Amino acid sequence: MNWFVRFLTSSIGKKLIMSLTGLFLCLFLVVHLAGNLQLLLDDGGEAFNIYAYMMTHNPLIKAVSYGTYFFIILHAIQGIILAIQNRKARSSRYAVTVTRTTGTNSFAARQMALLGSLILVFLGIHMGDFWWKMKSGQTSMVKYDSFELEVQNLYEKVEASFAVEWIVIFYVIAMIGLSFHLLHGFQSAFQTLGLNHKKYTPFIKALGKGFAIIIPALFALIPLYYMFVK
């Protein structure tokens, strides 16, 4: 067991944890986006509110949610530790080589800690504005004919938040930061896991770029739609 602990606390082990938790959080982003896109439906929030109820009352999904919170914290802690280690090793030959070979993602690679911190601050504000108010019962209830139970009207909270200019601006800035974070992180995760192959690596790079652009762009589309269209 000691060897396993030593491995996880080693530089390679930390990078492995970063890669695995990062890929899991990428999957979370897709699932979360699928739910949030229902905010674009012209149904007065019915689909989104029912979806939110199902997500918060299904025991399996609730367990996965707690796991997600843990992975976010673990990913952030490991990222901070690696950033400190990289800063100390900046003058070494290895650090220079990595910086010079990151190509078009050099900015994202150099600023991963800063971008990650921006995303962490956003998550804190976002969860305080939505998750905490939902959990503390600071939302009204609504009943739909298509569903047998009353549900919390989170749609109403979304409308109110996305009518506030600074929230929309910060949301969009955070999604830009997320995009840059994913540009380097997605590909780096596969590289850390040793999944490098001349046949598959170009596909992974293309998939990573597409994911890093499309997912944050769709997230950002929602508050912009509420601010300027709805």
mmCIF file of C-alpha atoms in Angstrom:
data_model
loop_
_atom_site.group_PDB
_atom_site.id
_atom_site.type_symbol
_atom_site.label_atom_id
_atom_site.label_comp_id
_atom_site.label_asym_id
_atom_site.label_seq_id
_atom_site.Cartn_x
_atom_site.Cartn_y
_atom_site.Cartn_z
ATOM 1 C CA MET A 1 0.000 0.000 0.000
ATOM 2 C CA ASN A 2 2.917 2.331 0.735
ATOM 3 C CA TRP A 3 4.108 2.101 -2.863
ATOM 4 C CA PHE A 4 0.648 3.100 -4.065
ATOM 5 C CA VAL A 5 0.580 6.161 -1.801
ATOM 6 C CA ARG A 6 4.103 7.106 -2.911
ATOM 7 C CA PHE A 7 3.047 6.767 -6.545
ATOM 8 C CA LEU A 8 -0.047 8.963 -6.135
ATOM 9 C CA THR A 9 1.991 11.641 -4.366
ATOM 10 C CA SER A 10 4.769 11.530 -6.953
ATOM 11 C CA SER A 11 4.917 13.942 -9.879
ATOM 12 C CA ILE A 12 3.684 11.254 -12.284
ATOM 13 C CA GLY A 13 0.928 10.224 -9.887
ATOM 14 C CA LYS A 14 -0.304 13.796 -9.517
ATOM 15 C CA LYS A 15 -0.405 14.203 -13.306
ATOM 16 C CA LEU A 16 -2.299 10.914 -13.612
ATOM 17 C CA ILE A 17 -4.896 12.103 -11.095
ATOM 18 C CA MET A 18 -5.176 15.406 -12.966
ATOM 19 C CA SER A 19 -5.743 13.547 -16.238
ATOM 20 C CA LEU A 20 -8.367 11.113 -14.937
ATOM 21 C CA THR A 21 -10.306 13.703 -12.947
ATOM 22 C CA GLY A 22 -10.076 16.126 -15.874
ATOM 23 C CA LEU A 23 -11.536 13.616 -18.316
ATOM 24 C CA PHE A 24 -14.321 12.780 -15.857
ATOM 25 C CA LEU A 25 -15.128 16.483 -15.529
ATOM 26 C CA CYS A 26 -15.227 16.749 -19.333
ATOM 27 C CA LEU A 27 -17.958 14.108 -19.272
ATOM 28 C CA PHE A 28 -19.731 16.085 -16.550
ATOM 29 C CA LEU A 29 -19.620 19.197 -18.754
ATOM 30 C CA VAL A 30 -21.407 17.338 -21.551
ATOM 31 C CA VAL A 31 -24.153 16.054 -19.237
ATOM 32 C CA HIS A 32 -24.553 19.445 -17.543
ATOM 33 C CA LEU A 33 -24.729 21.211 -20.902
ATOM 34 C CA ALA A 34 -27.406 18.804 -22.144
ATOM 35 C CA GLY A 35 -29.573 19.853 -19.219
ATOM 36 C CA ASN A 36 -28.819 23.555 -19.502
ATOM 37 C CA LEU A 37 -29.660 23.662 -23.202
ATOM 38 C CA GLN A 38 -33.271 23.017 -22.200
ATOM 39 C CA LEU A 39 -33.265 26.617 -21.008
ATOM 40 C CA LEU A 40 -33.439 27.592 -24.676
ATOM 41 C CA LEU A 41 -36.811 25.881 -25.116
ATOM 42 C CA ASP A 42 -39.808 28.186 -25.311
ATOM 43 C CA ASP A 43 -41.833 26.321 -22.676
ATOM 44 C CA GLY A 44 -41.671 28.643 -19.681
ATOM 45 C CA GLY A 45 -38.976 26.514 -18.065
ATOM 46 C CA GLU A 46 -41.039 23.321 -17.813
ATOM 47 C CA ALA A 47 -38.458 20.949 -19.313
ATOM 48 C CA PHE A 48 -35.565 22.494 -17.381
ATOM 49 C CA ASN A 49 -37.361 22.495 -14.015
ATOM 50 C CA ILE A 50 -38.479 18.877 -14.382
ATOM 51 C CA TYR A 51 -34.976 17.896 -15.489
ATOM 52 C CA ALA A 52 -33.491 19.651 -12.437
ATOM 53 C CA TYR A 53 -35.935 17.817 -10.158
ATOM 54 C CA MET A 54 -35.018 14.433 -11.627
ATOM 55 C CA MET A 55 -31.306 15.177 -11.332
ATOM 56 C CA THR A 56 -31.584 16.154 -7.660
ATOM 57 C CA HIS A 57 -33.891 13.328 -6.550
ATOM 58 C CA ASN A 58 -32.386 10.304 -8.283
ATOM 59 C CA PRO A 59 -30.158 8.488 -5.697
ATOM 60 C CA LEU A 60 -27.641 7.333 -8.310
ATOM 61 C CA ILE A 61 -27.300 10.796 -9.851
ATOM 62 C CA LYS A 62 -26.989 12.348 -6.388
ATOM 63 C CA ALA A 63 -24.129 9.969 -5.587
ATOM 64 C CA VAL A 64 -22.405 10.868 -8.852
ATOM 65 C CA SER A 65 -22.911 14.549 -8.030
ATOM 66 C CA TYR A 66 -21.081 14.205 -4.718
ATOM 67 C CA GLY A 67 -18.325 12.369 -6.566
ATOM 68 C CA THR A 68 -18.164 15.263 -9.016
ATOM 69 C CA TYR A 69 -17.732 17.784 -6.197
ATOM 70 C CA PHE A 70 -14.887 15.671 -4.811
ATOM 71 C CA PHE A 71 -13.201 15.406 -8.214
ATOM 72 C CA ILE A 72 -13.454 19.161 -8.753
ATOM 73 C CA ILE A 73 -11.724 19.822 -5.422
ATOM 74 C CA LEU A 74 -9.114 17.107 -6.048
ATOM 75 C CA HIS A 75 -8.455 18.397 -9.567
ATOM 76 C CA ALA A 76 -8.026 21.943 -8.254
ATOM 77 C CA ILE A 77 -5.692 20.916 -5.411
ATOM 78 C CA GLN A 78 -3.517 18.792 -7.677
ATOM 79 C CA GLY A 79 -3.431 21.600 -10.237
ATOM 80 C CA ILE A 80 -2.193 24.073 -7.617
ATOM 81 C CA ILE A 81 0.479 21.642 -6.416
ATOM 82 C CA LEU A 82 1.701 20.969 -9.956
ATOM 83 C CA ALA A 83 1.723 24.696 -10.751
ATOM 84 C CA ILE A 84 3.950 25.352 -7.724
ATOM 85 C CA GLN A 85 6.259 22.503 -8.726
ATOM 86 C CA ASN A 86 6.463 23.732 -12.320
ATOM 87 C CA ARG A 87 7.226 27.265 -11.150
ATOM 88 C CA LYS A 88 10.134 25.941 -9.093
ATOM 89 C CA ALA A 89 11.391 23.940 -12.074
ATOM 90 C CA ARG A 90 10.938 26.765 -14.605
ATOM 91 C CA SER A 91 14.664 27.252 -15.092
ATOM 92 C CA SER A 92 15.326 23.577 -15.742
ATOM 93 C CA ARG A 93 15.914 22.213 -19.232
ATOM 94 C CA TYR A 94 12.769 20.060 -19.069
ATOM 95 C CA ALA A 95 10.480 23.026 -18.307
ATOM 96 C CA VAL A 96 11.950 25.034 -21.198
ATOM 97 C CA THR A 97 11.454 22.132 -23.569
ATOM 98 C CA VAL A 98 7.797 21.699 -22.593
ATOM 99 C CA THR A 99 7.106 25.408 -23.042
ATOM 100 C CA ARG A 100 8.659 25.468 -26.477
ATOM 101 C CA THR A 101 6.854 22.422 -27.761
ATOM 102 C CA THR A 102 3.313 23.337 -26.795
ATOM 103 C CA GLY A 103 2.694 25.015 -30.156
ATOM 104 C CA THR A 104 -0.495 26.955 -30.584
ATOM 105 C CA ASN A 105 -1.548 26.060 -27.030
ATOM 106 C CA SER A 106 1.487 27.737 -25.443
ATOM 107 C CA PHE A 107 -0.655 30.426 -23.767
ATOM 108 C CA ALA A 108 -3.070 27.840 -22.379
ATOM 109 C CA ALA A 109 -0.190 25.640 -21.215
ATOM 110 C CA ARG A 110 1.576 28.488 -19.431
ATOM 111 C CA GLN A 111 -1.593 29.851 -17.824
ATOM 112 C CA MET A 112 -3.301 26.607 -16.744
ATOM 113 C CA ALA A 113 -3.112 27.567 -13.054
ATOM 114 C CA LEU A 114 -4.543 31.042 -13.695
ATOM 115 C CA LEU A 115 -7.284 29.685 -15.938
ATOM 116 C CA GLY A 116 -8.103 26.976 -13.417
ATOM 117 C CA SER A 117 -8.340 29.582 -10.647
ATOM 118 C CA LEU A 118 -10.736 31.659 -12.761
ATOM 119 C CA ILE A 119 -12.929 28.607 -13.310
ATOM 120 C CA LEU A 120 -12.839 27.755 -9.602
ATOM 121 C CA VAL A 121 -13.964 31.274 -8.659
ATOM 122 C CA PHE A 122 -16.738 31.035 -11.252
ATOM 123 C CA LEU A 123 -17.899 27.701 -9.819
ATOM 124 C CA GLY A 124 -18.043 29.217 -6.341
ATOM 125 C CA ILE A 125 -20.186 32.133 -7.523
ATOM 126 C CA HIS A 126 -22.295 29.929 -9.780
ATOM 127 C CA MET A 127 -23.045 27.382 -7.064
ATOM 128 C CA GLY A 128 -23.795 30.143 -4.565
ATOM 129 C CA ASP A 129 -26.216 31.744 -6.993
ATOM 130 C CA PHE A 130 -28.007 28.562 -8.061
ATOM 131 C CA TRP A 131 -27.089 25.417 -6.120
ATOM 132 C CA TRP A 132 -27.142 26.984 -2.627
ATOM 133 C CA LYS A 133 -30.383 28.838 -3.203
ATOM 134 C CA MET A 134 -31.944 25.638 -4.508
ATOM 135 C CA LYS A 135 -30.730 23.593 -1.523
ATOM 136 C CA SER A 136 -31.769 26.249 1.007
ATOM 137 C CA GLY A 137 -35.269 26.541 -0.438
ATOM 138 C CA GLN A 138 -34.889 30.101 -1.712
ATOM 139 C CA THR A 139 -36.879 29.342 -4.848
ATOM 140 C CA SER A 140 -40.609 29.237 -5.539
ATOM 141 C CA MET A 141 -42.510 26.066 -6.421
ATOM 142 C CA VAL A 142 -44.387 25.376 -9.644
ATOM 143 C CA LYS A 143 -46.707 22.586 -10.856
ATOM 144 C CA TYR A 144 -46.952 21.337 -14.442
ATOM 145 C CA ASP A 145 -49.697 19.195 -15.942
ATOM 146 C CA SER A 146 -47.086 16.868 -17.459
ATOM 147 C CA PHE A 147 -45.529 16.033 -14.064
ATOM 148 C CA GLU A 148 -47.263 14.766 -10.957
ATOM 149 C CA LEU A 149 -45.230 16.662 -8.353
ATOM 150 C CA GLU A 150 -44.459 20.271 -7.565
ATOM 151 C CA VAL A 151 -40.918 21.258 -8.514
ATOM 152 C CA GLN A 152 -38.642 24.158 -7.679
ATOM 153 C CA ASN A 153 -38.819 26.954 -10.225
ATOM 154 C CA LEU A 154 -35.093 27.230 -10.982
ATOM 155 C CA TYR A 155 -35.963 28.642 -14.387
ATOM 156 C CA GLU A 156 -37.236 31.771 -12.657
ATOM 157 C CA LYS A 157 -33.885 32.104 -10.858
ATOM 158 C CA VAL A 158 -31.991 31.679 -14.134
ATOM 159 C CA GLU A 159 -34.040 34.427 -15.771
ATOM 160 C CA ALA A 160 -33.367 36.793 -12.876
ATOM 161 C CA SER A 161 -29.622 36.083 -12.812
ATOM 162 C CA PHE A 162 -29.121 36.375 -16.551
ATOM 163 C CA ALA A 163 -30.833 39.740 -16.532
ATOM 164 C CA VAL A 164 -27.903 41.076 -14.464
ATOM 165 C CA GLU A 165 -25.199 42.406 -16.756
ATOM 166 C CA TRP A 166 -22.142 41.634 -14.609
ATOM 167 C CA ILE A 167 -23.233 38.030 -14.120
ATOM 168 C CA VAL A 168 -23.552 37.508 -17.873
ATOM 169 C CA ILE A 169 -20.193 39.174 -18.554
ATOM 170 C CA PHE A 170 -18.418 37.110 -15.894
ATOM 171 C CA TYR A 171 -20.121 33.942 -17.129
ATOM 172 C CA VAL A 172 -18.867 34.544 -20.684
ATOM 173 C CA ILE A 173 -15.347 35.420 -19.482
ATOM 174 C CA ALA A 174 -15.293 32.211 -17.423
ATOM 175 C CA MET A 175 -16.338 30.189 -20.473
ATOM 176 C CA ILE A 176 -13.510 31.747 -22.489
ATOM 177 C CA GLY A 177 -11.156 30.737 -19.689
ATOM 178 C CA LEU A 178 -12.644 27.236 -19.718
ATOM 179 C CA SER A 179 -12.073 27.029 -23.470
ATOM 180 C CA PHE A 180 -8.371 27.814 -23.122
ATOM 181 C CA HIS A 181 -8.106 25.454 -20.148
ATOM 182 C CA LEU A 182 -9.604 22.635 -22.209
ATOM 183 C CA LEU A 183 -7.457 23.399 -25.263
ATOM 184 C CA HIS A 184 -4.377 22.283 -23.374
ATOM 185 C CA GLY A 185 -5.924 20.024 -20.742
ATOM 186 C CA PHE A 186 -7.856 17.666 -23.027
ATOM 187 C CA GLN A 187 -4.866 16.716 -25.156
ATOM 188 C CA SER A 188 -2.500 16.750 -22.173
ATOM 189 C CA ALA A 189 -4.690 14.225 -20.332
ATOM 190 C CA PHE A 190 -4.395 11.675 -23.137
ATOM 191 C CA GLN A 191 -0.667 12.321 -23.404
ATOM 192 C CA THR A 192 -0.207 11.711 -19.671
ATOM 193 C CA LEU A 193 -2.122 8.440 -19.980
ATOM 194 C CA GLY A 194 0.346 7.376 -22.665
ATOM 195 C CA LEU A 195 -2.256 7.349 -25.443
ATOM 196 C CA ASN A 196 0.089 8.686 -28.109
ATOM 197 C CA HIS A 197 -0.014 7.105 -31.545
ATOM 198 C CA LYS A 198 0.738 8.575 -34.946
ATOM 199 C CA LYS A 199 -2.607 7.255 -36.176
ATOM 200 C CA TYR A 200 -4.828 8.414 -33.294
ATOM 201 C CA THR A 201 -3.082 11.502 -31.890
ATOM 202 C CA PRO A 202 -4.207 13.836 -34.732
ATOM 203 C CA PHE A 203 -7.801 12.728 -34.099
ATOM 204 C CA ILE A 204 -7.437 13.318 -30.341
ATOM 205 C CA LYS A 205 -6.019 16.799 -31.018
ATOM 206 C CA ALA A 206 -8.871 17.648 -33.391
ATOM 207 C CA LEU A 207 -11.456 16.259 -30.943
ATOM 208 C CA GLY A 208 -9.898 18.247 -28.116
ATOM 209 C CA LYS A 209 -9.979 21.498 -30.084
ATOM 210 C CA GLY A 210 -13.574 20.931 -31.115
ATOM 211 C CA PHE A 211 -14.589 20.072 -27.552
ATOM 212 C CA ALA A 212 -12.729 23.101 -26.142
ATOM 213 C CA ILE A 213 -14.519 25.460 -28.520
ATOM 214 C CA ILE A 214 -18.019 24.002 -28.867
ATOM 215 C CA ILE A 215 -18.821 23.121 -25.239
ATOM 216 C CA PRO A 216 -17.878 26.497 -23.662
ATOM 217 C CA ALA A 217 -19.474 28.341 -26.610
ATOM 218 C CA LEU A 218 -22.800 26.582 -26.035
ATOM 219 C CA PHE A 219 -22.632 27.311 -22.301
ATOM 220 C CA ALA A 220 -21.944 30.994 -23.059
ATOM 221 C CA LEU A 221 -24.781 31.078 -25.587
ATOM 222 C CA ILE A 222 -27.387 30.586 -22.855
ATOM 223 C CA PRO A 223 -26.806 33.790 -20.794
ATOM 224 C CA LEU A 224 -26.239 35.776 -23.988
ATOM 225 C CA TYR A 225 -29.569 34.537 -25.315
ATOM 226 C CA TYR A 226 -31.334 35.610 -22.112
ATOM 227 C CA MET A 227 -29.609 38.998 -22.092
ATOM 228 C CA PHE A 228 -30.053 39.985 -25.735
ATOM 229 C CA VAL A 229 -32.802 37.831 -27.277
ATOM 230 C CA LYS A 230 -35.325 36.561 -24.770
#
